Coordinates of C-alpha atoms and ligand atoms in Angstrom, one line a residue:
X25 CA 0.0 0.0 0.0
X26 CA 1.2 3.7 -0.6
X27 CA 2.7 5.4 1.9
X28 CA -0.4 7.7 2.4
X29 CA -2.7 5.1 3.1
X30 CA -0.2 3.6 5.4
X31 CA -0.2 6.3 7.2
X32 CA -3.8 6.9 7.7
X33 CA -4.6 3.4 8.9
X34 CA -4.5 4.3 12.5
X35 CA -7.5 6.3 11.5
X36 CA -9.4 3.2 10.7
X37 CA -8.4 1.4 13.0
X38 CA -9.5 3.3 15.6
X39 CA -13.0 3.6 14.4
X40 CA -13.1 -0.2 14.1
X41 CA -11.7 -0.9 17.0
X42 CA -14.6 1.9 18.7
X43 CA -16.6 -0.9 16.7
X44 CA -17.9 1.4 13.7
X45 CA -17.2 0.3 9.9
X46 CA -14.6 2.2 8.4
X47 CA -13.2 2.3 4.5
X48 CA -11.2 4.5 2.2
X49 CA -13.2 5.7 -0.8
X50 CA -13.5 7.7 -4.1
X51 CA -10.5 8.9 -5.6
X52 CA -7.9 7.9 -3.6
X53 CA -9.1 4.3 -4.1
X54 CA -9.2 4.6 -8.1
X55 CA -6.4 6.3 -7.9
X56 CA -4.1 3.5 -6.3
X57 CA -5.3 0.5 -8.4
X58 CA -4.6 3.3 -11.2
X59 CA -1.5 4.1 -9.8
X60 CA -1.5 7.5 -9.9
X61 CA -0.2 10.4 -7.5
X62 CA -2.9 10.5 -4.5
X63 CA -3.4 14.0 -3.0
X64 CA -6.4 13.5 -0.2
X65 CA -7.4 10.1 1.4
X66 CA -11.5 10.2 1.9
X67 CA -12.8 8.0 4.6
X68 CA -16.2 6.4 4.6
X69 CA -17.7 5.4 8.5
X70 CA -21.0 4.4 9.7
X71 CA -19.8 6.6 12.7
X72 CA -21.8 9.8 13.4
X73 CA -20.5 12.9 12.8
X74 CA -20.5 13.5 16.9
X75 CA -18.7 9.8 17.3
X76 CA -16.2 10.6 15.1
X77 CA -15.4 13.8 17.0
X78 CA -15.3 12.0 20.3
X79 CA -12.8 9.3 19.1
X80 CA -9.7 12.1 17.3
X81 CA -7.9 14.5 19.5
X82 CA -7.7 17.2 16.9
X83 CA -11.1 17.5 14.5
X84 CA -12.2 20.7 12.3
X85 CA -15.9 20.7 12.0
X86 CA -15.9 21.3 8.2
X87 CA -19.5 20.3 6.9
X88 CA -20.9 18.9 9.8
X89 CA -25.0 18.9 8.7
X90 CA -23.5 17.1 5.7
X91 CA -21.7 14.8 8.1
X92 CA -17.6 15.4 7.2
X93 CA -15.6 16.0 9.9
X94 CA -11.5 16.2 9.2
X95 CA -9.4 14.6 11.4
X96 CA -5.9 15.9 12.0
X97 CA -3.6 12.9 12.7
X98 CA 0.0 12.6 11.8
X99 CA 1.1 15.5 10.2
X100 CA -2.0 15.0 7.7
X101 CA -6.2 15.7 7.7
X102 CA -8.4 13.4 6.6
X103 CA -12.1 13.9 5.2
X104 CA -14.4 11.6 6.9
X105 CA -17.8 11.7 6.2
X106 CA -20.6 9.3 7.8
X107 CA -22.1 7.0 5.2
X108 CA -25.1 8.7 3.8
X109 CA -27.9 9.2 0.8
X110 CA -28.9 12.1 -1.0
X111 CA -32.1 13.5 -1.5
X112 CA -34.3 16.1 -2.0
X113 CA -32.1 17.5 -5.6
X114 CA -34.0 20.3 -6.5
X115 CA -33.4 22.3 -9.9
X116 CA -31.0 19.3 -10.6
X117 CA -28.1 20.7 -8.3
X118 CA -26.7 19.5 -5.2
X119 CA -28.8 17.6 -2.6
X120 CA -30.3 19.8 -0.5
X121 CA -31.0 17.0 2.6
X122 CA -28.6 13.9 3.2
X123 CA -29.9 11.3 5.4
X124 CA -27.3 9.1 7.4
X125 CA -27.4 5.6 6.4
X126 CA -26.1 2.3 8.1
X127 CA -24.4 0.6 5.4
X128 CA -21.7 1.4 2.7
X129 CA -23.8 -0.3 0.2
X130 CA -26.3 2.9 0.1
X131 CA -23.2 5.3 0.5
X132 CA -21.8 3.9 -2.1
X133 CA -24.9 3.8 -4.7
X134 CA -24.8 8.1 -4.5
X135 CA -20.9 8.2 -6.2
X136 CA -21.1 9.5 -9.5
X137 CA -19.1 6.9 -11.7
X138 CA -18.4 3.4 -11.1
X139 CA -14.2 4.1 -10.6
X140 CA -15.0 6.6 -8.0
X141 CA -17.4 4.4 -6.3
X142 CA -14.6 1.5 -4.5
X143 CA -14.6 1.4 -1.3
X144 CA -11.5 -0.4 0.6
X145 CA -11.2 -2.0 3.7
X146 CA -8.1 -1.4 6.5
X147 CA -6.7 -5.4 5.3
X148 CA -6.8 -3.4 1.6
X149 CA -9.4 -5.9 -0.1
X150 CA -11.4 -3.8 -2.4
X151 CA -15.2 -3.6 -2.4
X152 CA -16.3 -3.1 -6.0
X153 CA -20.2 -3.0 -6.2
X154 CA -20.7 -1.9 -9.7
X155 CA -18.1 -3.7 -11.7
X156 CA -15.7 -1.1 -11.3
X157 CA -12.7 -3.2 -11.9
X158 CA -14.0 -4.3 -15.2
X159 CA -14.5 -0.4 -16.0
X160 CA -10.6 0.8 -14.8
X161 CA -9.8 -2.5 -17.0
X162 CA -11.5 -1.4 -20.1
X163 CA -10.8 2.2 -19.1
X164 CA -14.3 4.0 -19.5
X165 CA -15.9 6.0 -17.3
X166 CA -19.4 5.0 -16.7
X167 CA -22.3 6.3 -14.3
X168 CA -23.3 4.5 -11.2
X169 CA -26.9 3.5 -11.7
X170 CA -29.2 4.7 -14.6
X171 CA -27.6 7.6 -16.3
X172 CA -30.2 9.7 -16.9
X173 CA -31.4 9.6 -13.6
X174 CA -28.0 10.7 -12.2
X175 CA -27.6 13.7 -14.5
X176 CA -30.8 14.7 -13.1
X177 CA -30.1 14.6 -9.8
X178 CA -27.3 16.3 -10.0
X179 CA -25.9 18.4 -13.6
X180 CA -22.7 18.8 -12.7
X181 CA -21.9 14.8 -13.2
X182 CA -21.9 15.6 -17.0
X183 CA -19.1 17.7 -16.7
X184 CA -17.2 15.8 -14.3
X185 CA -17.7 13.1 -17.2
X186 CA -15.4 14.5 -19.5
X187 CA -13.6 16.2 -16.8
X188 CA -12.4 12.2 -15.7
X189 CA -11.8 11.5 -19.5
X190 CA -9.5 14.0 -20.0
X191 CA -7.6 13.2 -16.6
X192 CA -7.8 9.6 -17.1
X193 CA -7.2 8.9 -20.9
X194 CA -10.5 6.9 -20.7
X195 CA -13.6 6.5 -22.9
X196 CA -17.0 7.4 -22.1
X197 CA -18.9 4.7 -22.1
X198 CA -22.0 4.5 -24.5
X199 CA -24.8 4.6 -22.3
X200 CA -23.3 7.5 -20.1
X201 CA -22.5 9.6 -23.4
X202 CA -25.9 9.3 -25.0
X203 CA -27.6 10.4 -21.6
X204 CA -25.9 13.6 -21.9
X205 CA -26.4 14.4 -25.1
X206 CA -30.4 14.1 -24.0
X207 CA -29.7 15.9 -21.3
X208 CA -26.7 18.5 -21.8
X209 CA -29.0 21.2 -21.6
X210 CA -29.7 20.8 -17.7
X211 CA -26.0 21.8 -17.5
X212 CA -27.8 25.6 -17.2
X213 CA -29.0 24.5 -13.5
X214 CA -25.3 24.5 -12.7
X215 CA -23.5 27.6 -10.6
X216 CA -20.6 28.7 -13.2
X217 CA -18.1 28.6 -10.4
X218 CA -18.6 24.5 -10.3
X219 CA -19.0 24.2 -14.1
X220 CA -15.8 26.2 -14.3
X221 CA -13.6 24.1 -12.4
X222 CA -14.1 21.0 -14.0
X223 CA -14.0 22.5 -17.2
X224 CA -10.4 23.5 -16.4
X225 CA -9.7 20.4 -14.8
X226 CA -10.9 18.9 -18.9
X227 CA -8.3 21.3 -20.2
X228 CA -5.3 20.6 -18.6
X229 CA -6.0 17.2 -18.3
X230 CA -3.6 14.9 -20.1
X231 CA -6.2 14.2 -22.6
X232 CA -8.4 17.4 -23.0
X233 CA -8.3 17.2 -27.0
X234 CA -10.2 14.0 -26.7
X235 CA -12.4 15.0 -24.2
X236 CA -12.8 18.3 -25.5
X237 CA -14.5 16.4 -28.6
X238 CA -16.7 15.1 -26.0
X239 CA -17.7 18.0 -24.4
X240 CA -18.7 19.7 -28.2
X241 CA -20.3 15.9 -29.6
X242 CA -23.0 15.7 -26.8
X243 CA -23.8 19.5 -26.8
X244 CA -22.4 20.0 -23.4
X245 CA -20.5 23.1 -25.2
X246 CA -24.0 24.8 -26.3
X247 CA -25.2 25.0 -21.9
X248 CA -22.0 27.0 -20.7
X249 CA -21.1 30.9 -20.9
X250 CA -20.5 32.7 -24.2
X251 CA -20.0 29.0 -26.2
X252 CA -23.3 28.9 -27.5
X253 CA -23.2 28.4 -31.7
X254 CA -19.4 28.7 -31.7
X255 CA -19.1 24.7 -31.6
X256 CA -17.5 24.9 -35.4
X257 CA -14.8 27.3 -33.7
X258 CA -13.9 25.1 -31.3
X259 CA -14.0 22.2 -33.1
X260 CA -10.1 23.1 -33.9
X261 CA -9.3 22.2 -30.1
X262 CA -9.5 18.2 -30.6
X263 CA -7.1 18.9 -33.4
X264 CA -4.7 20.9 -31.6
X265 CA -1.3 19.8 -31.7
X266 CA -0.8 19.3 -27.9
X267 CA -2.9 19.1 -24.7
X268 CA -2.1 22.8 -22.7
X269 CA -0.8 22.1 -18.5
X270 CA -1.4 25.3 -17.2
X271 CA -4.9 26.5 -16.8
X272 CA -3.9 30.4 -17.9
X273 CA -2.7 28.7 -21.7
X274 CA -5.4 26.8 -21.9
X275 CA -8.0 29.8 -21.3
X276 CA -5.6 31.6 -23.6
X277 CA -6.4 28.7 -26.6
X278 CA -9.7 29.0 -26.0
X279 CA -10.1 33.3 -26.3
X280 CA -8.0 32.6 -29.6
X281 CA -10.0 29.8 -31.3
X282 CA -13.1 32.0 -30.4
X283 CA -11.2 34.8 -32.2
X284 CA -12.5 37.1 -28.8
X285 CA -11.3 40.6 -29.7
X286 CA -8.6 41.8 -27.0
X287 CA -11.5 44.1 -25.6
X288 CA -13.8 41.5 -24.9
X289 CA -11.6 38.8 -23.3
X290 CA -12.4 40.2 -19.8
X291 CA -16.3 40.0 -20.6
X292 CA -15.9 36.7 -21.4
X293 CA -13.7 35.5 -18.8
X294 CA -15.5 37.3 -15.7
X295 CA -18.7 35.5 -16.9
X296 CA -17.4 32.3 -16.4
X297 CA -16.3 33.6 -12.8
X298 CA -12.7 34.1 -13.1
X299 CA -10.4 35.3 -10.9
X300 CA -9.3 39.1 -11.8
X301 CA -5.5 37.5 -11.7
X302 CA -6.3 35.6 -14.2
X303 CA -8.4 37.2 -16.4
X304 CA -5.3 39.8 -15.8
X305 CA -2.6 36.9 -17.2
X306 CA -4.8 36.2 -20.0
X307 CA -5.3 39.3 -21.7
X308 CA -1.5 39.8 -21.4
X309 CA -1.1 36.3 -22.5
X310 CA -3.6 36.9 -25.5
X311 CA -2.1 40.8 -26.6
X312 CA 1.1 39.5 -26.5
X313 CA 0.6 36.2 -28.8
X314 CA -0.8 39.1 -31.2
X315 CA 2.6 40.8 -30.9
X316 CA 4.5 37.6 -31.3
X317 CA 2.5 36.7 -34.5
X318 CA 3.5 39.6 -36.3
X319 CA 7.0 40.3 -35.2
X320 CA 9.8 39.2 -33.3
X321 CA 9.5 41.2 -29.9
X322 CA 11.8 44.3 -29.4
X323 CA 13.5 43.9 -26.3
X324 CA 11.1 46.4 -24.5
X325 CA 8.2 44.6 -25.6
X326 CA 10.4 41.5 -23.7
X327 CA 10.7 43.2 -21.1
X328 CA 7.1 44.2 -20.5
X329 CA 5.8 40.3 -20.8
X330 CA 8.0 38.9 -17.9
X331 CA 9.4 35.9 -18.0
X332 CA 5.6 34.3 -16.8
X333 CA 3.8 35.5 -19.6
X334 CA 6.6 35.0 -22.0
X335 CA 6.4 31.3 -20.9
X336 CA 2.8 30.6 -21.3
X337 CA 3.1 32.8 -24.8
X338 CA 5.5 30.3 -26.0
X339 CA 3.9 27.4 -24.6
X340 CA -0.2 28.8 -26.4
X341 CA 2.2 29.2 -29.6
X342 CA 3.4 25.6 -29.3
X343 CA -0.1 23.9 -28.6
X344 CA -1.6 26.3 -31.8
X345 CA 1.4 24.8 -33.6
X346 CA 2.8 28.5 -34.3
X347 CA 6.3 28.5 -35.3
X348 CA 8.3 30.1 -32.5
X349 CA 12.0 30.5 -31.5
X350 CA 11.6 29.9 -27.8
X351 CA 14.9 28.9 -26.6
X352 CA 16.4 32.4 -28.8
X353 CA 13.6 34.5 -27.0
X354 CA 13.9 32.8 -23.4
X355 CA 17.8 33.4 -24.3
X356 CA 17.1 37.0 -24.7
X357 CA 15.2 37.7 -22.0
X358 CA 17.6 36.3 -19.6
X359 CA 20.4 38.7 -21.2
X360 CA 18.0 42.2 -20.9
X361 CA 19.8 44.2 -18.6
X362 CA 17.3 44.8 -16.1
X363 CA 13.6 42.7 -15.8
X364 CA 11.9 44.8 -13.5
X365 CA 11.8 48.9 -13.8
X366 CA 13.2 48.6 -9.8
X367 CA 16.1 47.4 -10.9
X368 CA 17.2 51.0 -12.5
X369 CA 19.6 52.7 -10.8
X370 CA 17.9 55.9 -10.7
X371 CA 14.0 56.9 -9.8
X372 CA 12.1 59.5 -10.0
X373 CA 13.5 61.2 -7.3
X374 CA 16.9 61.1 -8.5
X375 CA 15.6 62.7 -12.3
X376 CA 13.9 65.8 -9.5
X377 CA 17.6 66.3 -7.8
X378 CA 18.5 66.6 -11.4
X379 CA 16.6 69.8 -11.4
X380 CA 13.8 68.5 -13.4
X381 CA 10.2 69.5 -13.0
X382 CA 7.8 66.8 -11.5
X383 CA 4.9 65.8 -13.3
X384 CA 4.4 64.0 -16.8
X385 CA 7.4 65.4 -18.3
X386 CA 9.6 63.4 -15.7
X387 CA 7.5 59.7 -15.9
X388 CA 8.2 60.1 -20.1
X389 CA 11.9 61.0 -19.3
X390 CA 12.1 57.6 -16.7
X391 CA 10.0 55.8 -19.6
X392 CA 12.7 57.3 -21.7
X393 CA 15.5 56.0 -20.2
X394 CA 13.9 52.4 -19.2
X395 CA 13.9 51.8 -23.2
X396 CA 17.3 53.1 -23.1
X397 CA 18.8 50.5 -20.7
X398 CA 16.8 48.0 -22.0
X399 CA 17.5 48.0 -25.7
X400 CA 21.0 48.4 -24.4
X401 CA 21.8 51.3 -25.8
X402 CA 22.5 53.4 -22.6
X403 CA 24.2 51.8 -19.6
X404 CA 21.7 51.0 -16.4
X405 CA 24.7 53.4 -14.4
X406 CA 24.0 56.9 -12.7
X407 CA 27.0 58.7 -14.1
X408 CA 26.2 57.3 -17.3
X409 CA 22.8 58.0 -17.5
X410 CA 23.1 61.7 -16.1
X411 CA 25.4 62.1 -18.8
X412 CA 23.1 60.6 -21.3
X413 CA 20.1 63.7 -20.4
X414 CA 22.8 66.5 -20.5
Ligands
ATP22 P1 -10.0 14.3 -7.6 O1 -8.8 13.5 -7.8 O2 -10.1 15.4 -8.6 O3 -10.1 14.8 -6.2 P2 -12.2 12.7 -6.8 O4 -12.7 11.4 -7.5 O5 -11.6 12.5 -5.5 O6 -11.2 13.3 -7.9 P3 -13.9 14.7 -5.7 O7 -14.6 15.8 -6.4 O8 -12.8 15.0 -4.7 O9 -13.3 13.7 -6.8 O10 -15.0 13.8 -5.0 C1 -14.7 12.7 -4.1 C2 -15.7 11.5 -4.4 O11 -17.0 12.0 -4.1 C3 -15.7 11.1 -5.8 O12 -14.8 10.1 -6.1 C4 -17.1 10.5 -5.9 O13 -17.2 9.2 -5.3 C5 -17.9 11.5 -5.0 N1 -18.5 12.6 -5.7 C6 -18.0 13.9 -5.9 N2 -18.8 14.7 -6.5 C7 -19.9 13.9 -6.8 C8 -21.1 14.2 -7.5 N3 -21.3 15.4 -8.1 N4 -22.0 13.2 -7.6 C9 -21.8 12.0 -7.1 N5 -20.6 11.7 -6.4 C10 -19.7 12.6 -6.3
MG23 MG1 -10.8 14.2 -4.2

């Protein structure tokens, strides 16, 4: 067993032994018999919420009515939540009651998919209702249950469909796929926060282009912000010639292939709830792509990207499959002679000494000398540059 699980059994076993049922579920579970990199361990308990409290020395009440408590142990926290239904999904969201349950079975029968649905005991023998183990075999992702029924309940499944296709390299399987495209369209019950972050989750997945094809075949595309009718623009993603791994490239790609004038990027991107930061990285992202398409950069124009933003430009001009000389521009920014203007050896205050007058004469002399230094033609050196404006 990985080391993480190893180190939570103590956390089972101490429910057990307080004679409660106690597994390791979702994720982490598929994750293992998938071997991939597990980041949180979720525990499954027929324990109340109040039990579970009683048994840990250290516990964060962190959605108590929906019965998860974390547990600090070790130098870790662990998510465990008392087995439980859903019901009550109204307007095809989120449950709004859960009702505590006795057995893993029914705990188990809520889970989305049918690789996020093992449950595994503290001796590590696997508890696969649903034929899971067949699914991870074949690799497809299929829903728990009837399909249509579960996108009903709860929208958001759809999403996290292609979301686990992209992550996963799997297949949706046929059943699952043909429920969304009956149903895409309840997608609109969905807050855009939640659509958002599995849609990003798709995009820098390791197979987005794939599940991107996915996501514009059943219709899913037509029921999210500012996407509606542009499915034959985006229908160059799938056929992109790589798969973008950071979320600010990958929003990039997508203002692009929506040819989204540089004026309207931060509409677009504050209506699917972004962050200002990043709607911030993209336009710069975006504006400077433009630049790079048309000419090779002058150092200023180096200069004013940053090494960040000169990255993910390179990296959205890879993926488009935009010739670009990225180890001759990376090798020219590291040789400008300064990369921030507070690396100049004189300031504003300095230029006033000088005798000249504040006010927007003096920020176009300082703007002045920054391209100066930068393009290398005046040395970044206080004698040098007071001789330069006398
Ligand atoms: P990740 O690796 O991204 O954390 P995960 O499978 O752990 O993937 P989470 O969103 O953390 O996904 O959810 C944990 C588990 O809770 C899932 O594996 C699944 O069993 C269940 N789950 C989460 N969201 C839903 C949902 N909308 N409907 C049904 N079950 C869900
Ligand atoms: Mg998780």
């Amino acid at each position: 067993l990985p080391k993480v699980f190893q180190a939570a059994m103590p956390v089972l076993e101490t429910l057990e032994n307080a004679g409660f049922e106690a597994y390791f579920v979702g994720g982490s579970v598929r994750d293992i018999l998938l071997k991939r990199h597990i980041h949180d361990v979720d525990i499954a308990t027929s324990a109340y919420p109040e039990e579970v409290k009683s048994l840990f020395e250290k516990t964060i009440d962190t959605g108590i009515q929906h019965g998860t408590v974390t547990v600090l142990y070790g130098n870790e926290s662990y998510e465990i939540t008392t087995f439980r239904t859903e019901s009550g999904y109204q307007d095809y969201r989120r449950p709004d009651h859960v009702t505590f349950v006795q057995n893993l079975e029914e705990d188990l029968k809520r889970r989305d998919f049918t690789i996020n649905a093992f449950a595994m005991n503290m001796r590590g023998e696997i508890i696969d209702l649903f034929d899971g183990l067949d699914d991870l075999k074949n690799r497809v992702i299929r829903a728990v249950g009837d399909p249509e029924k579960r996108f009903n309940e709860d929208a958001l499944r759809m999403m996290r469909a292609v979301r686990f296709m992209s992550q996963l390299k799997f297949t949706l399987e046929e059943k699952t796929e043909q429920a969304i495209v009956d149903h895409h369209e309840l997608l609109r019950k969905i807050s855009v926060e939640r659509v958002r972050d599995e849609f990003v989750k798709m995009g820098i997945g390791s197979d987005s282009r794939q599940a991107f094809q996915v996501f514009l075949d059943t219709k899913l595309s037509e029921d999210v912000p500012d996407f509606e009718g542009k499915s034959e623009l985006l229908s160059v993603y799938p056929k992109l010639k790589f798969s973008p791994t950071m979320e600010a490239s990958f929003w990039s790609i997508i203002m692009i292939l929506l040819k989204v004038p540089n004026n309207q990027i931060s509409k677009i991107m504050r209506d699917w709830k972004n962050s200002n930061a990043m709607i911030d990285s993209v336009e710069r992202i975006v504006d400077f792509f433009d630049i790079l398409s048309d000419h090779a950069p002058t150092d200023y124009e180096l200069f004013q990207m940053g090494k960040e933003t000169l990255l993910n430009v390179i990296d959205v001009a890879h993926i488009l499959g935009q010739p670009v000389e990225s180890k001759a521009l990376v090798d020219r920014y590291a040789a400008l002679p300064i990369k921030k203007s507070s690396e100049l050896t004189i300031d504003g205050r300095f230029l006033i000494k000088m005798g000249i007058t504040p006010g927007p004469n003096l920020g176009k002399i300082l703007e002045e000398i920054k391209k100066a230094v930068i393009s290398g033609q005046l040395e970044n050196d206080q004698v040098a540059i007071e001789n330069y404006l006398n």
